[in-house]
PDB file of C-alpha atoms in Angstrom:
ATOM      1  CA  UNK A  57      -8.637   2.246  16.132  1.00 62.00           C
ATOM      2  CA  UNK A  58     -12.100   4.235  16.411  1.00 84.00           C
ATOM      3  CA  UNK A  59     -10.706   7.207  16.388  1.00 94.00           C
ATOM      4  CA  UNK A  60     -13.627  10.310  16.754  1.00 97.00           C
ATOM      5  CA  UNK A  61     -14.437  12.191  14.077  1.00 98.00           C
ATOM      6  CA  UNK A  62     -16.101  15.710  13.037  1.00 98.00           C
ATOM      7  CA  UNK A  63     -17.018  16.398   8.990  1.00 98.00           C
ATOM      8  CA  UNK A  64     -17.309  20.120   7.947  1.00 98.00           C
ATOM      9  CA  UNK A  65     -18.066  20.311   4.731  1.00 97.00           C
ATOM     10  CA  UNK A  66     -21.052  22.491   3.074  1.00 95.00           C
ATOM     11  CA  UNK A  67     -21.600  19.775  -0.215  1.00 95.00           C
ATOM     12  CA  UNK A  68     -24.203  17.305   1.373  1.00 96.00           C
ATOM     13  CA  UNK A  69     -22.835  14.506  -1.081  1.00 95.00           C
ATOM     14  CA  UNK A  70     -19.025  14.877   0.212  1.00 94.00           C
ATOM     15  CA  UNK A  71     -20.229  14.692   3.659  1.00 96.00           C
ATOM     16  CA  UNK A  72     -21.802  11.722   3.006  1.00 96.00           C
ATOM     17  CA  UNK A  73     -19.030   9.922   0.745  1.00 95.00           C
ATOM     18  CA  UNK A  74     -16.474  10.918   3.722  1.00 96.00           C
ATOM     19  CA  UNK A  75     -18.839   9.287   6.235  1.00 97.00           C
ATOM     20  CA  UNK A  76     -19.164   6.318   4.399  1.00 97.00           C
ATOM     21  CA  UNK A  77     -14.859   5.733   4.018  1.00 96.00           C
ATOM     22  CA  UNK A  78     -14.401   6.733   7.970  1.00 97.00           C
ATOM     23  CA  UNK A  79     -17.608   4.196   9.073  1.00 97.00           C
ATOM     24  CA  UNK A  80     -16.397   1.576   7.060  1.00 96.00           C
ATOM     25  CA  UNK A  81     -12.920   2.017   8.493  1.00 95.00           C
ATOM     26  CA  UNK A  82     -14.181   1.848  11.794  1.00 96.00           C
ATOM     27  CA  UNK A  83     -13.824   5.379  12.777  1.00 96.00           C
ATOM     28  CA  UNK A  84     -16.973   7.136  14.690  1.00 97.00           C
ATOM     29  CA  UNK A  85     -18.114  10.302  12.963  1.00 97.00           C
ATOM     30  CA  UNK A  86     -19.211  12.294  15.962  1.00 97.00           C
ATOM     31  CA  UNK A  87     -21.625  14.744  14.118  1.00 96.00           C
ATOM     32  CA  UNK A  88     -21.829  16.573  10.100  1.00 97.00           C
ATOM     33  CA  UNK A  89     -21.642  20.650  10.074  1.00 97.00           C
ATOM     34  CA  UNK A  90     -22.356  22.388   6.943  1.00 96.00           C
ATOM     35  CA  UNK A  91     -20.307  25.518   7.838  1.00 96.00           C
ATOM     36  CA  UNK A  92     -17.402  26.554  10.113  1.00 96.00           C
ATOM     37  CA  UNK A  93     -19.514  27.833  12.717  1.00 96.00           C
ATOM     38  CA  UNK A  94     -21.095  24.501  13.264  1.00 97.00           C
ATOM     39  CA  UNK A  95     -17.800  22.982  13.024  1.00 98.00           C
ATOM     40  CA  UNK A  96     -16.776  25.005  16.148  1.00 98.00           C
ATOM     41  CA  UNK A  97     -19.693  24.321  18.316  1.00 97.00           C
ATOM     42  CA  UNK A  98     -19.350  20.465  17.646  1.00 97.00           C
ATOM     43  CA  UNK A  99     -15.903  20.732  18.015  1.00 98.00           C
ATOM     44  CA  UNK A 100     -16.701  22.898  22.054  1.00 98.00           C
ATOM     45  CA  UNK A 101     -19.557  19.842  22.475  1.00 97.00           C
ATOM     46  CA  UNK A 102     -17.686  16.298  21.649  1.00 96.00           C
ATOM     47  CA  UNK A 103     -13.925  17.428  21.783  1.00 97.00           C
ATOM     48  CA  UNK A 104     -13.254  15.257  18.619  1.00 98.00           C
ATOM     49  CA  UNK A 105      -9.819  13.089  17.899  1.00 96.00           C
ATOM     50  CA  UNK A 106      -9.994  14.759  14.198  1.00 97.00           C
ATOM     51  CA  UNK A 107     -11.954  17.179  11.992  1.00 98.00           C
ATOM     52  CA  UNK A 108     -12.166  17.111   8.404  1.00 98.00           C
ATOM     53  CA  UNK A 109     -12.824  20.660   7.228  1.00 97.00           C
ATOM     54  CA  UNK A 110     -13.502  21.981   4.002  1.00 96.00           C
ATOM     55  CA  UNK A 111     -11.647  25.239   3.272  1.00 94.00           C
ATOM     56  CA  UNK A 112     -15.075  27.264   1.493  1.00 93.00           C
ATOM     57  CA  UNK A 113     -18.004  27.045   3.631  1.00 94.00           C
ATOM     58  CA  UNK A 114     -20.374  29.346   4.436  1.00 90.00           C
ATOM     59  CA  UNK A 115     -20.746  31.677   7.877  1.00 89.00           C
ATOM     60  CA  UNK A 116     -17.254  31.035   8.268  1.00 94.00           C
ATOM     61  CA  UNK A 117     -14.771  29.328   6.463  1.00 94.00           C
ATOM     62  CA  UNK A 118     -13.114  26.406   7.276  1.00 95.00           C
ATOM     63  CA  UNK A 119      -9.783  28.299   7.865  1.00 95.00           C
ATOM     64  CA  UNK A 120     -11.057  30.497  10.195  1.00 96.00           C
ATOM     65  CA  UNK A 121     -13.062  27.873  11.746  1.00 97.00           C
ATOM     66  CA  UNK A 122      -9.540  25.602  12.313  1.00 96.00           C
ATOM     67  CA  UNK A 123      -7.347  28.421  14.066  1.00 96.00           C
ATOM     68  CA  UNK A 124     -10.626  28.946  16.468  1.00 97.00           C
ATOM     69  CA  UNK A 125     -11.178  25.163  17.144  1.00 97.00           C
ATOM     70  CA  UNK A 126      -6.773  24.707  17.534  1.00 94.00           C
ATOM     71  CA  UNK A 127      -6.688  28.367  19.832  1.00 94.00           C
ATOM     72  CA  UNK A 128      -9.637  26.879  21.825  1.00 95.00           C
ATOM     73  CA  UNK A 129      -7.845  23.498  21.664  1.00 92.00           C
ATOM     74  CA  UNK A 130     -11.044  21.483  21.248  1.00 96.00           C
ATOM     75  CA  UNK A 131      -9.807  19.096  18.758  1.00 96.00           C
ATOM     76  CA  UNK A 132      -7.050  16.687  18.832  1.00 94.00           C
ATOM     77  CA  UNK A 133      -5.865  17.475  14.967  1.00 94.00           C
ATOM     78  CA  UNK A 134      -7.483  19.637  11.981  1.00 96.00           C
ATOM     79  CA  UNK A 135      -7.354  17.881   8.573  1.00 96.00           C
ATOM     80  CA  UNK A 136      -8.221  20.513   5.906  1.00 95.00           C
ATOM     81  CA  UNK A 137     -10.162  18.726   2.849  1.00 92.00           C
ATOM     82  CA  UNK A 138     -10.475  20.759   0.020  1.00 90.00           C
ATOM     83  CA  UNK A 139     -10.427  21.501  -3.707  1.00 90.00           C
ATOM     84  CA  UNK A 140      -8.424  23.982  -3.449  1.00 85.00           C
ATOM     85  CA  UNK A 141      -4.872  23.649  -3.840  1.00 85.00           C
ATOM     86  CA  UNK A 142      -3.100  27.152  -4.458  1.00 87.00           C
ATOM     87  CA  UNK A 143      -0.414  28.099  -2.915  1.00 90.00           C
ATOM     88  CA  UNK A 144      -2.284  30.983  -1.076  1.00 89.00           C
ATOM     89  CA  UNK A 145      -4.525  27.998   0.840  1.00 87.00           C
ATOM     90  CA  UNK A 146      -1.737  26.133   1.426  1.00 89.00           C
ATOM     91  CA  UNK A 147       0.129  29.048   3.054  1.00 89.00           C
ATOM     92  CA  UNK A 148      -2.866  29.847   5.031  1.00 90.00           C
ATOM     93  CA  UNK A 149      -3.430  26.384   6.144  1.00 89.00           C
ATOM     94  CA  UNK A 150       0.095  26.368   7.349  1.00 89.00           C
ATOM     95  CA  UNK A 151      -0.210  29.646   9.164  1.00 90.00           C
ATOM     96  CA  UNK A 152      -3.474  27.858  10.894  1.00 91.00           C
ATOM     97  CA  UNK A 153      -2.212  24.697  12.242  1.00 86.00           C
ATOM     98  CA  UNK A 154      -3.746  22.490  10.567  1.00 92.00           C
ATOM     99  CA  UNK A 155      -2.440  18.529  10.486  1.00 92.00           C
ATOM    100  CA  UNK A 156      -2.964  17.811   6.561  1.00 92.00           C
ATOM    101  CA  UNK A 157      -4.277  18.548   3.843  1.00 92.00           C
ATOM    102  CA  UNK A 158      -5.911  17.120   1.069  1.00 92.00           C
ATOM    103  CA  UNK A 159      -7.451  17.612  -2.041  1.00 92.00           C
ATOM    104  CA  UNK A 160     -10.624  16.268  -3.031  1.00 91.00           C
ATOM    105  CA  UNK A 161     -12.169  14.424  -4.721  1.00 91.00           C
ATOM    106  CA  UNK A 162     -11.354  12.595  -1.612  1.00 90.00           C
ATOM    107  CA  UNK A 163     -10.232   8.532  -2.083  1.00 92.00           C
ATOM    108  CA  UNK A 164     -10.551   6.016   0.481  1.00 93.00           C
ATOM    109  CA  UNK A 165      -6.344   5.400   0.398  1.00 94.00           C
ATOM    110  CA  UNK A 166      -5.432   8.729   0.564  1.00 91.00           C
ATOM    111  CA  UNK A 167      -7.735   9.308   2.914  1.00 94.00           C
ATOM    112  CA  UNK A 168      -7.296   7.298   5.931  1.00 95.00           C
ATOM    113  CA  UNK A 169      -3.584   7.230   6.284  1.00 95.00           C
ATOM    114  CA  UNK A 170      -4.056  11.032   6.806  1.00 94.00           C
ATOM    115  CA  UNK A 171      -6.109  10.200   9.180  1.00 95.00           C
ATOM    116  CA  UNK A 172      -4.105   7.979  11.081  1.00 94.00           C
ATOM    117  CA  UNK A 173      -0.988   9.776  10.711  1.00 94.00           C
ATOM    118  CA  UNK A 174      -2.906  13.488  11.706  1.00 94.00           C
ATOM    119  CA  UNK A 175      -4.312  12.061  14.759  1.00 93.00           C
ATOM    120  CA  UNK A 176      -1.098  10.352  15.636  1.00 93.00           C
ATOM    121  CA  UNK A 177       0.631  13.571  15.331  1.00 93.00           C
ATOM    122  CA  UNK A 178      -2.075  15.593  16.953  1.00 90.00           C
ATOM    123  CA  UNK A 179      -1.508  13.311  20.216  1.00 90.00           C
ATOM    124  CA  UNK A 180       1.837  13.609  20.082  1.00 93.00           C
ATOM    125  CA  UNK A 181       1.568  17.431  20.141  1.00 90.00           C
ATOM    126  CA  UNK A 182      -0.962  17.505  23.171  1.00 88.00           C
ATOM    127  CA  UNK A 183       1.706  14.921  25.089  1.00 94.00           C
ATOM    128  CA  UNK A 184       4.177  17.178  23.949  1.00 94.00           C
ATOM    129  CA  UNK A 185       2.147  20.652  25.763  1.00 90.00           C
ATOM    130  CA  UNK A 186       1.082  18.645  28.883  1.00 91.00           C
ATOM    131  CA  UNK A 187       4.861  17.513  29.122  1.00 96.00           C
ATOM    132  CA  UNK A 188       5.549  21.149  28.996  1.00 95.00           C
ATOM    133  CA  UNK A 189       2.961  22.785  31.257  1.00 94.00           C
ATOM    134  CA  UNK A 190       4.203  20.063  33.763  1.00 95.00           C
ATOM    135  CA  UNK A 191       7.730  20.984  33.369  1.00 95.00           C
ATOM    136  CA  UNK A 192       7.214  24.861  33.767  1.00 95.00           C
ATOM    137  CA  UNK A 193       4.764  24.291  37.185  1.00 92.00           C
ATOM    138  CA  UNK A 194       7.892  22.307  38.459  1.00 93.00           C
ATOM    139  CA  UNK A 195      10.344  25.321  37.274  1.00 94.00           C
ATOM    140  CA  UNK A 196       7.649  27.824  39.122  1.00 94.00           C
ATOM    141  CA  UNK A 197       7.509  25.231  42.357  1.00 93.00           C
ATOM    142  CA  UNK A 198      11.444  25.176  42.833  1.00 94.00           C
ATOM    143  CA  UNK A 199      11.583  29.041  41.992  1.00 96.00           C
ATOM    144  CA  UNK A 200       9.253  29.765  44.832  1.00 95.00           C
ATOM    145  CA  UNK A 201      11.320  27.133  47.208  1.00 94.00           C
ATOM    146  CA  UNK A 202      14.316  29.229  46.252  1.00 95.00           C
ATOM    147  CA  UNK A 203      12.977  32.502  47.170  1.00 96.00           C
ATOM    148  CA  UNK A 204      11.446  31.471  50.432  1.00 95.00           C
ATOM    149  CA  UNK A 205      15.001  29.910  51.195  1.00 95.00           C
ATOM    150  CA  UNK A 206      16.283  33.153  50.786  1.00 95.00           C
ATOM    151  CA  UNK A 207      13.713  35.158  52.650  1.00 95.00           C
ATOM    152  CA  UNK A 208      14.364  32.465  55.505  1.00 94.00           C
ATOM    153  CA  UNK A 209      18.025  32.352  55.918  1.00 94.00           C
ATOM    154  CA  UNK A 210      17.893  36.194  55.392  1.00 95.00           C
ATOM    155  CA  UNK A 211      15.496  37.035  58.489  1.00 94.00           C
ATOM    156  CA  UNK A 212      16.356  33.947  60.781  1.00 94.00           C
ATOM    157  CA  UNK A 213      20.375  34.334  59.806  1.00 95.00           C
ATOM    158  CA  UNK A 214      20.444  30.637  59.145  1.00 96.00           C
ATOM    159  CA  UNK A 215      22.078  28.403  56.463  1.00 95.00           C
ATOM    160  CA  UNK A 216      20.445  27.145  52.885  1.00 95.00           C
ATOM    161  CA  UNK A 217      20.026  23.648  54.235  1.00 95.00           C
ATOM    162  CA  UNK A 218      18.481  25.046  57.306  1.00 94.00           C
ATOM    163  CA  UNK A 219      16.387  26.968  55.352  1.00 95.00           C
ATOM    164  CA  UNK A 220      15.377  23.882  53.294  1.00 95.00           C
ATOM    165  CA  UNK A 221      15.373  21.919  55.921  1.00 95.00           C
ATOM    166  CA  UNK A 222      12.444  24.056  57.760  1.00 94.00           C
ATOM    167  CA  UNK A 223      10.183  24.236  53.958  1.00 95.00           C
ATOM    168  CA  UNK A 224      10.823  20.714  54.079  1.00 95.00           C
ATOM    169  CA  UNK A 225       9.530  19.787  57.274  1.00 95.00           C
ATOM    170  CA  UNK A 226       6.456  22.397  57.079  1.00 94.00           C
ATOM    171  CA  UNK A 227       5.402  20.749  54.062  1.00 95.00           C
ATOM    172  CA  UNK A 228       5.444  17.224  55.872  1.00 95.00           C
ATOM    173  CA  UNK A 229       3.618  18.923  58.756  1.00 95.00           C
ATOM    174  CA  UNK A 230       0.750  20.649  57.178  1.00 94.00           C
ATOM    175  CA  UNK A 231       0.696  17.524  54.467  1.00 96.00           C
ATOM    176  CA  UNK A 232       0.823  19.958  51.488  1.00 95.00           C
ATOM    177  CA  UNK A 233       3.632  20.551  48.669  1.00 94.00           C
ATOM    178  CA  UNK A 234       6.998  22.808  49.571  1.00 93.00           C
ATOM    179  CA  UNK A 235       5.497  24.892  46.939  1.00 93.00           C
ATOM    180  CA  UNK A 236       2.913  26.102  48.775  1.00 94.00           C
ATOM    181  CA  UNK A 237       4.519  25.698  51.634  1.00 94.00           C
ATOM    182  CA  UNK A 238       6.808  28.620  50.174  1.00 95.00           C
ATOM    183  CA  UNK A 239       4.327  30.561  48.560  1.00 94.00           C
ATOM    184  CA  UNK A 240       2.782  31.423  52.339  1.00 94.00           C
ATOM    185  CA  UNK A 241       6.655  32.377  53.586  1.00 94.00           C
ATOM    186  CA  UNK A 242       6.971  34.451  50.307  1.00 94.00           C
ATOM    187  CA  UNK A 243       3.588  36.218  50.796  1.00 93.00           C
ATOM    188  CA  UNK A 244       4.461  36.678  54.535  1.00 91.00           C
ATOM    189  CA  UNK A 245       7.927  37.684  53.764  1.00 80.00           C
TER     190      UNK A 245
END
């Protein structure tokens, strides 16, 4: 699959090797930075699948470039590609977010499995928030429901189902959800 791809990586020559394996793969590379602030911008611009960032760059380095682009959540996955492999990078990649990483020099079949599987993961992840943000709005929707039930029955001196009942119908009514249906009650209440 043509997955989209950013390249930070301050060594022209890398860069270019990496662009070569991904191309011939059949992956897109979106754009090249040379340092982590460029990273971030192309990251804001094309919203890649994937970035491939080198840990020592200059401006600012790849590590600190990764926990901006995953808190501003404009890349599907981070894959850290470095040659650096200490256990103090390794513990700071971890602390970062980052999908992978690997240590170069980079080869084409240890390369694009990474790729496939940090994408694949990095998907799975965003699923995995949007499945969440849905199920908290529908937690918020019903908790709102429930309070204007109980402002309802409490002023009216009517039953829960009555109470229901009324959200229910308003909602049909005014063609809008019982959430905000109960939101107005709640505000008026």
């Amino acid at each position: 699959m043509g997955y989209r791809i950013v390249i930070a990586d301050d060594e022209p020559i890398t860069r270019m090797d990496i662009r070569e394996i991904l191309e011939g793969a059949g992956y897109e590379v979106l754009g090249e930075a040379s340092d982590g602030f460029d990273a971030v911008e192309m990251c804001r611009k094309h919203k890649p699948d994937l970035v491939l960032m080198d840990i020592k760059m200059p401006l600012l380095d790849g590590l600190k470039a990764s926990r901006m682009i995953r808190d501003e959540s404009t890349a599907g996955g981070i894959l850290l590609l470095t040659a650096y492999s200490g256990k103090e990078f390794v513990e700071q990649a971890k602390d970062v977010g980052v999908m992978g990483y690997v240590v170069k020099p980079v080869k084409e079949e240890s390369l694009l499995p990474m790729v496939e599987i940090a994408v694949a993961k990095g998907a799975e992840i965003a699923k995995m928030e949007s499945d969440m943000q849905k199920a908290q709005g529908q937690l918020e929707g019903r908790k709102m429901v429930e309070r204007a039930k109980g402002i309802l029955m409490k002023t009216y001196n009517i039953s829960e189902d009555v109470a229901y009942n009324r959200i229910r119908k308003l909602s049909m009514d005014k063609r809008c959800s019982m959430k905000e249906i109960a939101k107005v009650i709640v505000l008026n209440g």
